CSV table of C-alpha atoms in Angstrom, one decimal:
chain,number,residue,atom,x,y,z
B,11,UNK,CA,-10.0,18.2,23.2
B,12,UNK,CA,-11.3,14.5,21.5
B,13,UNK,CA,-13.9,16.8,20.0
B,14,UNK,CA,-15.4,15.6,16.6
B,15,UNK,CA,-14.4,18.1,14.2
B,16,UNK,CA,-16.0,16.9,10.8
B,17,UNK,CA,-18.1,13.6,9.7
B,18,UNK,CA,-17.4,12.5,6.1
B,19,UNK,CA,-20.6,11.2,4.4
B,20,UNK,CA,-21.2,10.0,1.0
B,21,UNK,CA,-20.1,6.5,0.9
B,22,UNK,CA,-22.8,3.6,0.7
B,23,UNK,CA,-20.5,0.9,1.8
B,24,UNK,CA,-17.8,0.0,3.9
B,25,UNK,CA,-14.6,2.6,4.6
B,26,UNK,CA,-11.7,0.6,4.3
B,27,UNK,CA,-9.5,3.0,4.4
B,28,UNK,CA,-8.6,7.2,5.2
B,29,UNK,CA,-5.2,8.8,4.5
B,30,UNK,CA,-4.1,12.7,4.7
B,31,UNK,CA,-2.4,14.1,1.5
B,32,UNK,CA,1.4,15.1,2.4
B,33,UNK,CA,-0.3,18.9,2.1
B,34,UNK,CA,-2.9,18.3,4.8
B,35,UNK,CA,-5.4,19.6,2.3
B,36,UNK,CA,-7.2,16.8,1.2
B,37,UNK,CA,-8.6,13.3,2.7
B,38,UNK,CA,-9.0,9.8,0.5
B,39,UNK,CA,-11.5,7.0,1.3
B,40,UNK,CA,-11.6,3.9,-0.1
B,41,UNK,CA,-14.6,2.2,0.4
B,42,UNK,CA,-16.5,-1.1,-1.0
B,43,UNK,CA,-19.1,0.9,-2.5
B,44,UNK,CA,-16.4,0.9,-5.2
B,45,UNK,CA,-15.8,4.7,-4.8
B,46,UNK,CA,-12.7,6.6,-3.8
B,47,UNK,CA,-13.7,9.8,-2.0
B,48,UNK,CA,-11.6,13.1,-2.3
B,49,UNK,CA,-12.6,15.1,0.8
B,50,UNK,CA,-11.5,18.8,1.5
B,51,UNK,CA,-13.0,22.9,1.1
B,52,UNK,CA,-13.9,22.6,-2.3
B,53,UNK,CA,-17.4,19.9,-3.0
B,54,UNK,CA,-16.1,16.5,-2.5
B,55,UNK,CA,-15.0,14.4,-5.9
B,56,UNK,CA,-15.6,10.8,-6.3
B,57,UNK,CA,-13.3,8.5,-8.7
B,58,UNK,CA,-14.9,5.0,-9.8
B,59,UNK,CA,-14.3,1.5,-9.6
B,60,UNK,CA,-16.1,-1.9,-11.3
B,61,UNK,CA,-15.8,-3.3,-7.7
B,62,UNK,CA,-14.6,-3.0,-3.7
B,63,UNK,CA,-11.9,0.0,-3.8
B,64,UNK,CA,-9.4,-1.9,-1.3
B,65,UNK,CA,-7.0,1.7,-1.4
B,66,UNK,CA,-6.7,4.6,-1.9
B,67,UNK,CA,-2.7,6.5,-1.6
B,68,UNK,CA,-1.4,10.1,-2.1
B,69,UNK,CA,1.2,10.8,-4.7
B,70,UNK,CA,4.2,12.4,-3.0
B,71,UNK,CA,3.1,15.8,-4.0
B,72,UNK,CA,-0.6,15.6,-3.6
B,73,UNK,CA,-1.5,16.2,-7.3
B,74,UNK,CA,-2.3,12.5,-7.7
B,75,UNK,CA,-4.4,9.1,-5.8
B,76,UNK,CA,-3.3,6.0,-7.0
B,77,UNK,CA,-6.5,3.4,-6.1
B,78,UNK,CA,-6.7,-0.1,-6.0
B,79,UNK,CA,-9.6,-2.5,-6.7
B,80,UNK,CA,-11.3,-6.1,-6.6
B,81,UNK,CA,-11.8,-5.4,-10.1
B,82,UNK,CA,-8.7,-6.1,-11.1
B,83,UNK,CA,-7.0,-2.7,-11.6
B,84,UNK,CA,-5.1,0.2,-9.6
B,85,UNK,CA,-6.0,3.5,-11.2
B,86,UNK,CA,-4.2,7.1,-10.7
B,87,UNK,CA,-6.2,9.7,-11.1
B,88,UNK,CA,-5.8,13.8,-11.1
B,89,UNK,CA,-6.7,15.2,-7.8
B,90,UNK,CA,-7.9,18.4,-9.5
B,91,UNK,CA,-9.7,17.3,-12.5
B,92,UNK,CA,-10.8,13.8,-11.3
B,93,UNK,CA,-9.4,12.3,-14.8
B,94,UNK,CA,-7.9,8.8,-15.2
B,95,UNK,CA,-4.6,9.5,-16.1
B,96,UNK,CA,-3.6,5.2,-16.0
B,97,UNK,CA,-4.8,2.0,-15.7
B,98,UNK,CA,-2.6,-0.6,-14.4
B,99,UNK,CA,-4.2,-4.7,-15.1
B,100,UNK,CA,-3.3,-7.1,-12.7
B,101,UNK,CA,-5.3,-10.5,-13.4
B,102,UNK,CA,-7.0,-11.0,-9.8
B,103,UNK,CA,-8.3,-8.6,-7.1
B,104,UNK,CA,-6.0,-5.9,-6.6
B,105,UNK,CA,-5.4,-5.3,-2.7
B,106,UNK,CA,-3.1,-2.6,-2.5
B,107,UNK,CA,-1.3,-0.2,-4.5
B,108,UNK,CA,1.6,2.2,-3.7
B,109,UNK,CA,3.5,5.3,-5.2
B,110,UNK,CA,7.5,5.7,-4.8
B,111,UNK,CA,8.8,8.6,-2.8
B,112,UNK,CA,9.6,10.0,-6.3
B,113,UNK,CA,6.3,9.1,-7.6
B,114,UNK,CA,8.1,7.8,-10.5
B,115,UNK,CA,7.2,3.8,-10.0
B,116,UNK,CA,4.1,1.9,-8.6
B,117,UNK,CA,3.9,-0.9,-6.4
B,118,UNK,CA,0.7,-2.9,-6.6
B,119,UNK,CA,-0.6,-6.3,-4.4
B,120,UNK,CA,-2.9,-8.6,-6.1
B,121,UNK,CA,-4.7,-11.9,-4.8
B,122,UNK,CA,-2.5,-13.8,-7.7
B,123,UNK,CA,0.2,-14.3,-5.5
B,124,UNK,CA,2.4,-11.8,-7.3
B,125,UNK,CA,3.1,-7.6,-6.7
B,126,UNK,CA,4.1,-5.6,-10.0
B,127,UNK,CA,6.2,-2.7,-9.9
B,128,UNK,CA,5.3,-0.1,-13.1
B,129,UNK,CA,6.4,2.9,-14.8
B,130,UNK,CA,4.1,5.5,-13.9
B,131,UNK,CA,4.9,7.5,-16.9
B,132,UNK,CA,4.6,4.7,-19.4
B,133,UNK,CA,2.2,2.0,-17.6
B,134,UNK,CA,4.7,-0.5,-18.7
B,135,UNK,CA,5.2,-3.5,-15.6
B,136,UNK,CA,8.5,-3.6,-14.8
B,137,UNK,CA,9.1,-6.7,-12.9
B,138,UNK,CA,6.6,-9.3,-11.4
B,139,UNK,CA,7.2,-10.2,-8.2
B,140,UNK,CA,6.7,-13.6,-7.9
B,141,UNK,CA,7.7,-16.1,-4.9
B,142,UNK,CA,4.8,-15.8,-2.8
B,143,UNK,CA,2.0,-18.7,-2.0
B,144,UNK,CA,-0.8,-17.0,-1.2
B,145,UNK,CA,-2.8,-13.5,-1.7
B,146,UNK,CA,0.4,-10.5,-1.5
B,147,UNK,CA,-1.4,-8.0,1.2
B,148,UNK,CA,0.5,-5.1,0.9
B,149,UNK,CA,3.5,-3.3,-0.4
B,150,UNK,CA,6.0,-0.3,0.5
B,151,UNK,CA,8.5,1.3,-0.3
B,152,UNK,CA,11.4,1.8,1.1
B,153,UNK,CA,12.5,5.7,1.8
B,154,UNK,CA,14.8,6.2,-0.6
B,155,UNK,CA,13.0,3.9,-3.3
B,156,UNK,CA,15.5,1.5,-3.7
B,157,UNK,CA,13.7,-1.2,-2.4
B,158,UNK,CA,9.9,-3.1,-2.0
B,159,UNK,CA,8.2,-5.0,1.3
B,160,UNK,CA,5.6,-7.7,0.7
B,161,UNK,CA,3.2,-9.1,2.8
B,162,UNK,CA,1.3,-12.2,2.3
B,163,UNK,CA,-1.7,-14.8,3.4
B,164,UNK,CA,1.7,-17.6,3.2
B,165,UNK,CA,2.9,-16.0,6.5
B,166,UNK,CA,5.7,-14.6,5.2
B,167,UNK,CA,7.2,-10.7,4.4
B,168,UNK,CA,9.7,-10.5,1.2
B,169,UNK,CA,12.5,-7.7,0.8
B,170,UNK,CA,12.9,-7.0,-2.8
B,171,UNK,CA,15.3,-5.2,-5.0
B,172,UNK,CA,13.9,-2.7,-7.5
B,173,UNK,CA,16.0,-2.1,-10.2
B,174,UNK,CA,16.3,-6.1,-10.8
B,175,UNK,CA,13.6,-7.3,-9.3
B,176,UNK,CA,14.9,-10.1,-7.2
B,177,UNK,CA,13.8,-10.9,-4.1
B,178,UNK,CA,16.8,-10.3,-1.8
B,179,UNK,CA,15.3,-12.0,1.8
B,180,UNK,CA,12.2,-14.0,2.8
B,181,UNK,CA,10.8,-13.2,6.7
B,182,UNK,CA,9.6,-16.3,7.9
B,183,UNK,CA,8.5,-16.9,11.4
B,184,UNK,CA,5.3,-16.3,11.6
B,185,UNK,CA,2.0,-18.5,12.4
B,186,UNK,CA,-0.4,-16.6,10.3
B,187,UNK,CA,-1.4,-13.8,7.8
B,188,UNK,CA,1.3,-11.2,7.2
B,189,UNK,CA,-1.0,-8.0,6.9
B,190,UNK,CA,1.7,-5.0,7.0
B,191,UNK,CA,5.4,-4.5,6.8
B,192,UNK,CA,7.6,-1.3,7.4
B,193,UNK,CA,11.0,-0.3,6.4
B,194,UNK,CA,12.6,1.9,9.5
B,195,UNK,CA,13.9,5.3,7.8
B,196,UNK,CA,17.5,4.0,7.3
B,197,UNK,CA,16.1,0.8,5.7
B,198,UNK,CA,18.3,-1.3,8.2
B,199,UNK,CA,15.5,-2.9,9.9
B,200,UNK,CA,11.4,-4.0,9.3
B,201,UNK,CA,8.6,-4.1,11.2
B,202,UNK,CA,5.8,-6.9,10.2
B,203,UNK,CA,2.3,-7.0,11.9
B,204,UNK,CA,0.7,-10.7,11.9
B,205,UNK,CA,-2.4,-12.8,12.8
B,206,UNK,CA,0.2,-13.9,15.7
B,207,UNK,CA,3.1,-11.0,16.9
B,208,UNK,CA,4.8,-8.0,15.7
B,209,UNK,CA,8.4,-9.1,14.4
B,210,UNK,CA,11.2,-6.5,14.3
B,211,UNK,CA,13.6,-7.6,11.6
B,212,UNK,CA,17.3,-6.4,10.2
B,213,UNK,CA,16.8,-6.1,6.4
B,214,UNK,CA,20.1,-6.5,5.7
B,215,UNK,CA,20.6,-10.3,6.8
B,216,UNK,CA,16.6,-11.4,7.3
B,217,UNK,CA,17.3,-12.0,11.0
B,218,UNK,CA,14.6,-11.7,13.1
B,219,UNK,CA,15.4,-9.5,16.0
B,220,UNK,CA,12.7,-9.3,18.7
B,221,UNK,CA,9.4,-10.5,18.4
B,222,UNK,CA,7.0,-8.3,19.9
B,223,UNK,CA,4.4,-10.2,22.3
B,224,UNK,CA,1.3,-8.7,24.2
B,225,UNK,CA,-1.8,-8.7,21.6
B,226,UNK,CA,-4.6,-10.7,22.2
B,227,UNK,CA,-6.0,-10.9,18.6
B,228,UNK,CA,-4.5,-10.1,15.1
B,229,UNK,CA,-2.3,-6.8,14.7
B,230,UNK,CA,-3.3,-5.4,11.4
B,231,UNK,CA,-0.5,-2.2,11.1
B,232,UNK,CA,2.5,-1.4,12.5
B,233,UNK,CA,5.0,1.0,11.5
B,234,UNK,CA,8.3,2.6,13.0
B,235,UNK,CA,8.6,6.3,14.8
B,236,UNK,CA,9.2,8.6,12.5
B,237,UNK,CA,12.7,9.5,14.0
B,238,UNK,CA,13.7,6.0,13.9
């Protein structure tokens, strides 16, 4: 019907961003009043930041938000008892962070120029992903966790390995910011959304494929059907 079926309000800053939990029970906001809001039935819980909350992510089975922040941290908190479980340090502004489909490892984004990838059970980093020349925008997963996007202010996306942490391609080709990429379901192929185009790219050799041409101003998300 288009009908408005709830307004969310609480926040005293900007919503960056909204995302479903995989049970359809809950919402998260992010928002720069350094809050992330939990929003469902029960009264709405708040989790806190220092700074600008720049995301807020579901774990994959709804028990846990994973937040990230300008103040230098990504957080995972318990859904149910609004606890801290970790803190994760980056050393600048923290733009994204993201859970594996196993919810075993973190991916986080940071305005150094690097994403980290961490045990979730331990806090310890991983591997630093390092290769970028500019603020690292966002990161993903692929499906079956084997391997990490980046995006980046350099113009560029970066396929990466997990278990080693090597960077296995560079997507170069476009004339601006690089705000979101996206593995298709069979990780053969990525979607990045730019200042400039959409680019459709096979993963497996870098190529790009088919630029996608039609926007008349920057396209911030992109993403494949979920059948493809």
């Amino acid at each position: 019907s288009g009908e408005c079926v709830h307004t969310f309000k609480g926040h005293e800053g900007v919503v960056r961003s909204v995302v479903f939990s995989p049970n359809c029970k809950h919402l998260a906001t992010a928002s720069y009043d350094g809050r992330v809001g939990l929003w469902g039935r029960d009264p709405v819980k708040g989790f806190d930041h220092e700074d600008f909350v720049t995301s807020a992510e579901f774990s994959p089975d709804s028990r846990q938000v994973v937040s990230s922040s300008s103040d230098g941290t990504a957080r995972l908190w318990d859904t149910e008892s609004g606890r801290c479980l970790r803190t994760f340090q980056h050393a600048d502004h923290v733009t994204f962070a993201k859970l594996s489909p196993d919810g075993q490892q973190l991916v986080t984004a940071c305005a150094d120029m690097t994403a980290k990838l961490w045990n979730v059970a331990t806090g310890k980093c991983l591997h630093s992903l390092k290769g970028h020349w500019g603020t690292v925008d966002h990161a993903a997963f692929s499906l079956d966790g084997q391997q990490v996007l980046t995006t980046s202010d350099d113009g560029t996306a970066g396929i990466w390995d997990v278990a080693s942490g090597q960077r296995l391609h560079t997507l170069k080709g476009h004339q601006g910011i690089v705000y979101r990429a996206a593995f298709s379901l069979d990780r053969t192929q990525v979607v990045t959304a730019s200042e400039d185009t959409v680019g459709v790219w096979d993963a497996v050799s870098g190529e790009c494929l088919h630029t996608l041409e039609g926007h008349e101003g920057a396209v911030h998300f992109a993403a494949f059907a979920p059948h493809a």
